[in-house]
Amino acid sequence: MLLNNFNLTLDGLLRIMFRWQKIAWIVLILSLTVNMYIALSIPLKYESEVIIQRKQVRFSSSVEDKEFDITRLTSEIQRTVTLLKSRFMIEKWNDALKMTSSDPDINEKNISKLRNSLAVKPVNFTDFFVIKVKTPDPRESERKADVLAKVYISWDLDQSRQQAQQMISLLSNRMKLIRKDLSELRGKQKLYKRGEVLNLSGSVAVEEMQASLQAKEKLYDTLTFEMEQAERQLEGDKLRQIHIIATPTVSLKPIIPRSKLILIAIVLSLILMFQSIIFMEWQDPSVRRIGDIYGLSNTDNVITIPRLGKIEYWEKDYAAFFTPVLSSILSTMESKGFCLVHILSPAHGDGKTAIGSLLAKTVALSNKSCCLINLDVKKTVDLSNKILESSGVSYFQMEPDKQEFEKVIGQLRRTYQAVFLDIASHHGGYFCNNHERQADITCLIVKAGKTSRNLLKTSIMRLSSNTNQKLTYILNYYEEPIPKWLRR
């Protein structure tokens, strides 16, 4: 497919828009209907938010406080966001809201809705988190945000209690080992004091044993203090790492107002309309403008003929459209005394016979003897007869036989000043190859909106080999898409 590529100007853009305005209006009405229905029926969403803070709990006084450590904050942020948006937490949230269903499909649908309604945003370089929940009902949004915060706090508190219990168990085992070591050291100390194991190095051993005993006792006291602290934290509420800083609040103004949804629907419909215009123009293979002919032929010898309606109305000022061609025909007749005009078209139905007949009739009205040979007799006899009625143009019909055609052309050259040859599109190759070089003027008829650019390109390549003839392109059925009130 030959794509419709050209340099786009403002007038060109307007022509494209008005050329496809029927399809554009259909697309606009359909898309606007669908988009407006969606915009008016879609429920408005309200957003509630709750701010929570995650504080580090120290189970031991010997653990260094790293509240503002960036590594710790990054790790806690990732952990908290991942947990809040995990399926595990969403299911707990779903259970707390009493939305659990025995039907797996319904349950999955509820979990998916909750996940889509949730947004967790950490505040940079802090241990604060903003939890946002979107629902069609503002109060329901506020309730769901509050339930989620409480579910997460309860779960995290259970985790902290388990860690505290593990810490107590660890401290207890450690203290048992230290008590055993203390008992052994104290037993040895008594033996040394009784003098039962006195020797030369006894005083040094006693001092080392005394130092080890003091260190063990100090460590035992420290572990005892940490044990008491962990037990107190386990009994109270000091294990809470998650704290609600700002209770759930909700705005009564929807996230996207209805007016904005309507505006979005209108904009999307307009975009779809323009996309349909661009698509139709891009896919259109036919010749529709003079620029298409200019781009393929590199010539400016192009005339346009508008859609004139019924044949009986063609008598009115039709000659004005053919002025450049008529001038070339008359000038050739004056210089040579004879002019052979070929009327060609890439395909049937381009208006070739009607234009050829009108040209012959116009020349005849200038007191010139001319004739029209119609080789496309199967389709256009009635049309030619009707146009040439009472015009003084001799009209011949013949089959495209090579020998007979040679005889007829020789006789007509001696009888008439101008001969118009209406060649059928399916015989164009034969006559172009054999008689095109004899033609003084060739008119290639192109019907706007029907003739494809591929066919036109093929015809131009075939005709361009003859440089002695005058080639004129006639764009038939041309309609200016831009309304008169908008033309410049």
Coordinates of N, CA and C in Angstrom, one line a residue, residues 56-204:
Q56 N 11.3 1.8 67.0 CA 12.1 0.6 67.3 C 12.0 0.3 68.8
V57 N 11.8 -1.0 69.1 CA 11.7 -1.4 70.5 C 13.0 -2.1 70.9
R58 N 13.5 -1.7 72.0 CA 14.8 -2.3 72.5 C 14.4 -3.3 73.6
F59 N 14.7 -4.5 73.4 CA 14.5 -5.6 74.4 C 15.6 -5.6 75.4
S60 N 16.7 -5.0 75.1 CA 17.8 -5.0 76.0 C 18.4 -3.6 76.1
S61 N 18.7 -3.1 77.3 CA 19.3 -1.8 77.5 C 20.7 -1.7 76.9
S62 N 21.3 -2.8 76.6 CA 22.6 -2.8 76.1 C 22.6 -2.6 74.6
V63 N 21.4 -2.7 73.9 CA 21.3 -2.5 72.5 C 21.3 -1.0 72.2
E64 N 22.2 -0.6 71.3 CA 22.3 0.8 71.0 C 21.1 1.3 70.2
D65 N 20.6 2.5 70.6 CA 19.5 3.1 69.9 C 19.9 3.7 68.6
K66 N 19.3 3.2 67.5 CA 19.7 3.7 66.2 C 18.4 4.3 65.5
E67 N 17.8 5.2 66.2 CA 16.5 5.7 65.7 C 16.6 6.4 64.4
F68 N 17.7 7.1 64.1 CA 17.8 7.9 62.9 C 18.8 7.3 61.9
D69 N 19.1 6.0 62.1 CA 20.0 5.3 61.2 C 19.3 5.1 59.9
I70 N 19.9 5.6 58.7 CA 19.3 5.5 57.4 C 19.1 4.1 57.0
T71 N 20.1 3.3 57.3 CA 20.0 1.8 56.9 C 18.8 1.2 57.6
R72 N 18.6 1.5 58.9 CA 17.5 0.9 59.6 C 16.2 1.5 59.1
L73 N 16.1 2.8 58.8 CA 14.9 3.4 58.3 C 14.5 2.8 56.9
T74 N 15.5 2.6 56.1 CA 15.2 2.0 54.7 C 14.7 0.6 54.9
S75 N 15.3 -0.2 55.8 CA 14.8 -1.5 56.0 C 13.4 -1.6 56.6
E76 N 13.2 -0.7 57.5 CA 11.8 -0.7 58.1 C 10.8 -0.2 57.2
I77 N 11.1 0.7 56.3 CA 10.2 1.2 55.3 C 9.8 0.1 54.3
Q78 N 10.8 -0.6 53.8 CA 10.5 -1.7 52.9 C 9.7 -2.8 53.6
R79 N 10.0 -3.1 54.8 CA 9.3 -4.1 55.5 C 7.9 -3.7 55.8
T80 N 7.6 -2.5 56.2 CA 6.3 -2.1 56.5 C 5.4 -2.0 55.2
V81 N 6.0 -1.4 54.1 CA 5.2 -1.3 52.9 C 4.9 -2.7 52.4
T82 N 5.8 -3.6 52.4 CA 5.6 -4.9 51.9 C 4.6 -5.7 52.7
L83 N 4.6 -5.5 54.0 CA 3.7 -6.2 54.8 C 2.3 -5.7 54.6
L84 N 2.1 -4.4 54.6 CA 0.8 -3.8 54.5 C 0.1 -4.1 53.1
K85 N 0.9 -4.3 52.1 CA 0.3 -4.6 50.8 C 0.4 -6.1 50.4
S86 N 0.8 -6.9 51.4 CA 0.9 -8.3 51.1 C -0.5 -9.0 51.2
R87 N -0.6 -10.1 50.6 CA -1.9 -10.9 50.6 C -2.2 -11.3 52.1
F88 N -1.1 -11.6 52.8 CA -1.3 -12.0 54.2 C -2.1 -11.0 55.0
M89 N -1.6 -9.7 54.9 CA -2.2 -8.6 55.6 C -3.6 -8.3 55.1
I90 N -3.7 -8.3 53.7 CA -5.0 -8.1 53.1 C -6.1 -9.0 53.5
E91 N -5.7 -10.3 53.7 CA -6.6 -11.3 54.2 C -7.0 -11.0 55.6
K92 N -6.1 -10.6 56.4 CA -6.4 -10.3 57.8 C -7.4 -9.1 57.8
W93 N -7.1 -8.1 57.0 CA -8.0 -7.0 56.9 C -9.4 -7.4 56.4
N94 N -9.4 -8.3 55.4 CA -10.7 -8.7 54.9 C -11.5 -9.5 56.0
D95 N -10.8 -10.3 56.8 CA -11.5 -10.9 58.0 C -12.0 -10.0 59.0
A96 N -11.2 -8.9 59.3 CA -11.6 -7.9 60.3 C -12.8 -7.1 59.8
L97 N -12.9 -6.9 58.5 CA -14.1 -6.2 58.0 C -15.3 -7.1 57.8
K98 N -15.1 -8.4 58.1 CA -16.2 -9.4 58.0 C -16.7 -9.5 56.6
M99 N -15.7 -9.5 55.7 CA -16.1 -9.6 54.2 C -15.7 -11.0 53.7
T100 N -15.3 -11.9 54.6 CA -14.9 -13.2 54.1 C -16.2 -14.0 53.7
S101 N -16.0 -14.7 52.5 CA -17.1 -15.4 52.0 C -16.7 -16.9 51.8
S102 N -17.7 -17.8 51.8 CA -17.4 -19.2 51.6 C -17.1 -19.5 50.1
D103 N -17.6 -18.5 49.3 CA -17.4 -18.7 47.8 C -16.0 -18.2 47.5
P104 N -15.1 -19.0 47.0 CA -13.7 -18.5 46.7 C -13.7 -17.4 45.7
D105 N -14.6 -17.4 44.7 CA -14.5 -16.3 43.7 C -14.9 -15.0 44.3
I106 N -15.9 -15.0 45.2 CA -16.3 -13.7 45.8 C -15.2 -13.3 46.8
N107 N -14.6 -14.2 47.5 CA -13.5 -13.9 48.4 C -12.4 -13.2 47.7
E108 N -12.0 -13.8 46.5 CA -10.9 -13.3 45.7 C -11.2 -11.9 45.2
K109 N -12.5 -11.7 44.8 CA -12.9 -10.4 44.3 C -12.8 -9.4 45.4
N110 N -13.2 -9.7 46.6 CA -13.1 -8.8 47.8 C -11.7 -8.4 48.1
I111 N -10.8 -9.4 48.1 CA -9.4 -9.2 48.3 C -8.8 -8.3 47.2
S112 N -9.2 -8.5 46.0 CA -8.7 -7.7 44.9 C -9.2 -6.2 45.1
K113 N -10.4 -6.0 45.5 CA -10.9 -4.7 45.7 C -10.2 -4.0 46.8
L114 N -9.9 -4.7 47.9 CA -9.2 -4.1 49.0 C -7.8 -3.7 48.6
R115 N -7.1 -4.6 47.8 CA -5.8 -4.3 47.4 C -5.7 -3.1 46.5
N116 N -6.7 -3.0 45.6 CA -6.7 -1.9 44.6 C -7.1 -0.6 45.3
S117 N -7.8 -0.7 46.4 CA -8.2 0.6 47.2 C -7.1 1.1 48.1
L118 N -6.0 0.3 48.3 CA -5.0 0.6 49.3 C -3.8 1.3 48.7
A119 N -3.3 2.3 49.3 CA -2.0 2.9 48.9 C -1.2 3.2 50.2
V120 N 0.0 2.8 50.2 CA 0.9 3.1 51.4 C 2.1 3.9 50.9
K121 N 2.2 5.1 51.5 CA 3.3 6.0 51.1 C 4.1 6.4 52.3
P122 N 5.4 6.0 52.3 CA 6.3 6.4 53.4 C 6.8 7.8 53.3
V123 N 7.0 8.5 54.4 CA 7.5 9.8 54.4 C 9.0 9.7 54.4
N124 N 9.7 10.4 53.5 CA 11.1 10.2 53.3 C 11.9 10.7 54.6
F125 N 12.9 9.8 54.9 CA 13.8 10.1 56.0 C 13.2 10.2 57.4
T126 N 12.0 9.5 57.5 CA 11.3 9.4 58.8 C 10.8 8.0 58.9
D127 N 10.2 7.8 60.1 CA 9.6 6.5 60.3 C 8.0 6.6 60.3
F128 N 7.5 7.6 59.5 CA 6.1 7.8 59.3 C 5.6 7.2 58.0
F129 N 4.4 6.7 58.1 CA 3.7 6.1 56.9 C 2.3 6.7 56.8
V130 N 1.9 7.0 55.5 CA 0.6 7.5 55.3 C -0.2 6.3 54.5
I131 N -1.2 5.9 55.2 CA -2.1 4.8 54.6 C -3.3 5.5 54.0
K132 N -3.6 5.2 52.7 CA -4.7 5.8 52.1 C -5.6 4.7 51.5
V133 N -6.9 4.9 51.8 CA -7.9 3.9 51.3 C -9.0 4.6 50.5
K134 N -9.3 4.1 49.3 CA -10.3 4.7 48.5 C -11.5 3.8 48.4
T135 N -12.7 4.4 48.6 CA -14.0 3.7 48.5 C -15.0 4.6 48.0
P136 N -16.2 4.1 47.4 CA -17.2 5.0 47.0 C -17.9 5.8 48.1
D137 N -17.9 5.2 49.4 CA -18.5 5.8 50.5 C -17.4 6.4 51.4
P138 N -17.5 7.7 51.7 CA -16.5 8.4 52.5 C -16.4 7.8 53.9
R139 N -17.5 7.5 54.5 CA -17.5 6.9 55.9 C -16.9 5.5 55.9
E140 N -17.3 4.7 54.8 CA -16.7 3.4 54.7 C -15.2 3.4 54.5
S141 N -14.8 4.4 53.8 CA -13.3 4.6 53.6 C -12.6 4.9 54.9
E142 N -13.2 5.7 55.7 CA -12.6 6.1 57.0 C -12.6 4.8 57.9
R143 N -13.7 4.0 57.9 CA -13.8 2.8 58.7 C -12.7 1.8 58.3
K144 N -12.6 1.6 57.0 CA -11.6 0.6 56.5 C -10.2 1.0 56.8
A145 N -9.9 2.3 56.7 CA -8.5 2.8 57.1 C -8.2 2.5 58.6
D146 N -9.2 2.8 59.4 CA -9.1 2.6 60.8 C -8.9 1.1 61.2
V147 N -9.7 0.3 60.5 CA -9.6 -1.2 60.8 C -8.2 -1.7 60.3
L148 N -7.7 -1.2 59.2 CA -6.4 -1.7 58.7 C -5.3 -1.3 59.7
A149 N -5.4 -0.1 60.2 CA -4.3 0.4 61.1 C -4.4 -0.5 62.4
K150 N -5.6 -0.8 62.9 CA -5.7 -1.6 64.1 C -5.2 -3.0 63.8
V151 N -5.6 -3.6 62.7 CA -5.2 -4.9 62.4 C -3.6 -5.0 62.3
Y152 N -3.0 -4.0 61.7 CA -1.6 -4.1 61.6 C -0.9 -3.9 62.9
I153 N -1.5 -3.0 63.8 CA -0.9 -2.7 65.1 C -1.0 -4.0 65.9
S154 N -2.2 -4.7 65.9 CA -2.4 -5.9 66.6 C -1.4 -7.0 66.2
W155 N -1.3 -7.1 64.9 CA -0.4 -8.2 64.4 C 1.1 -7.9 64.8
D156 N 1.5 -6.6 64.7 CA 2.8 -6.2 65.0 C 3.1 -6.4 66.5
L157 N 2.1 -6.1 67.3 CA 2.2 -6.3 68.8 C 2.4 -7.8 69.1
D158 N 1.6 -8.7 68.4 CA 1.8 -10.1 68.7 C 3.2 -10.5 68.3
Q159 N 3.7 -10.0 67.2 CA 5.1 -10.3 66.8 C 6.1 -9.8 67.8
S160 N 5.9 -8.6 68.4 CA 6.8 -8.1 69.4 C 6.7 -9.0 70.7
R161 N 5.5 -9.4 71.1 CA 5.4 -10.3 72.2 C 6.2 -11.6 72.0
Q162 N 6.1 -12.1 70.8 CA 6.8 -13.4 70.6 C 8.3 -13.1 70.7
Q163 N 8.8 -12.0 70.2 CA 10.2 -11.7 70.3 C 10.6 -11.5 71.7
A164 N 9.7 -10.8 72.5 CA 10.0 -10.6 73.9 C 10.1 -11.9 74.7
Q165 N 9.2 -12.8 74.3 CA 9.2 -14.1 75.0 C 10.5 -14.9 74.6
Q166 N 10.9 -14.8 73.3 CA 12.1 -15.4 72.9 C 13.3 -14.8 73.6
M167 N 13.3 -13.5 73.8 CA 14.4 -12.8 74.5 C 14.4 -13.3 76.0
I168 N 13.2 -13.4 76.6 CA 13.2 -13.9 78.0 C 13.7 -15.3 78.1
S169 N 13.3 -16.2 77.2 CA 13.8 -17.5 77.2 C 15.3 -17.6 77.0
L170 N 15.8 -16.7 76.1 CA 17.3 -16.7 75.9 C 18.0 -16.2 77.1
L171 N 17.5 -15.2 77.7 CA 18.1 -14.6 79.0 C 18.1 -15.7 80.1
S172 N 17.0 -16.4 80.2 CA 16.9 -17.4 81.2 C 17.9 -18.5 81.1
N173 N 18.1 -19.0 79.9 CA 19.1 -20.0 79.6 C 20.5 -19.5 79.9
R174 N 20.7 -18.3 79.5 CA 22.0 -17.7 79.7 C 22.3 -17.5 81.2
M175 N 21.3 -17.2 82.0 CA 21.4 -17.0 83.4 C 21.7 -18.3 84.1
K176 N 21.1 -19.4 83.6 CA 21.3 -20.7 84.2 C 22.8 -21.1 84.0
L177 N 23.3 -20.8 82.8 CA 24.8 -21.2 82.6 C 25.7 -20.3 83.5
I178 N 25.3 -19.1 83.7 CA 26.2 -18.2 84.5 C 26.1 -18.6 86.0
R179 N 24.8 -19.0 86.4 CA 24.7 -19.5 87.8 C 25.5 -20.8 88.0
K180 N 25.6 -21.6 87.1 CA 26.4 -22.8 87.2 C 27.9 -22.5 87.3
D181 N 28.3 -21.5 86.4 CA 29.7 -21.1 86.5 C 30.0 -20.4 87.8
L182 N 29.1 -19.6 88.4 CA 29.3 -19.0 89.7 C 29.5 -20.0 90.8
S183 N 28.6 -21.0 90.7 CA 28.7 -22.1 91.7 C 30.0 -22.8 91.7
E184 N 30.5 -23.1 90.6 CA 31.8 -23.8 90.5 C 32.9 -22.9 91.0
L185 N 32.9 -21.6 90.6 CA 34.0 -20.7 91.0 C 33.9 -20.5 92.5
R186 N 32.8 -20.4 93.1 CA 32.7 -20.2 94.6 C 33.2 -21.4 95.3
G187 N 32.9 -22.6 94.7 CA 33.4 -23.8 95.4 C 34.9 -23.9 95.4
K188 N 35.5 -23.5 94.2 CA 37.0 -23.4 94.1 C 37.6 -22.4 95.1
Q189 N 36.8 -21.3 95.2 CA 37.3 -20.2 96.1 C 37.4 -20.7 97.6
K190 N 36.4 -21.5 98.0 CA 36.4 -22.0 99.3 C 37.6 -23.0 99.6
L191 N 37.9 -23.8 98.6 CA 39.0 -24.7 98.7 C 40.3 -24.0 98.8
Y192 N 40.5 -23.0 98.1 CA 41.7 -22.2 98.2 C 41.9 -21.5 99.5
K193 N 40.8 -21.1 100.1 CA 40.8 -20.4 101.4 C 41.2 -21.4 102.5
R194 N 40.8 -22.7 102.3 CA 41.1 -23.7 103.4 C 42.5 -24.1 103.3
G195 N 43.2 -23.7 102.2 CA 44.6 -24.1 102.1 C 44.8 -25.5 101.6
E196 N 43.8 -26.2 101.1 CA 43.9 -27.6 100.7 C 44.7 -27.7 99.4
V197 N 44.8 -26.7 98.6 CA 45.5 -26.7 97.3 C 46.5 -25.7 97.2
L198 N 47.2 -25.3 98.4 CA 48.2 -24.3 98.4 C 49.4 -24.7 97.6
N199 N 50.0 -23.9 96.8 CA 51.2 -24.1 96.1 C 51.9 -22.8 95.9
L200 N 53.0 -22.9 95.1 CA 53.8 -21.7 94.9 C 53.0 -20.6 94.1
S201 N 52.2 -21.0 93.2 CA 51.5 -20.0 92.3 C 50.0 -19.9 92.8
G202 N 49.7 -20.2 94.1 CA 48.3 -20.2 94.5 C 47.8 -18.8 94.6
S203 N 48.6 -17.8 95.0 CA 48.2 -16.4 95.2 C 47.7 -15.9 93.8
V204 N 48.5 -16.2 92.7 CA 48.1 -15.7 91.4 C 46.8 -16.3 90.9

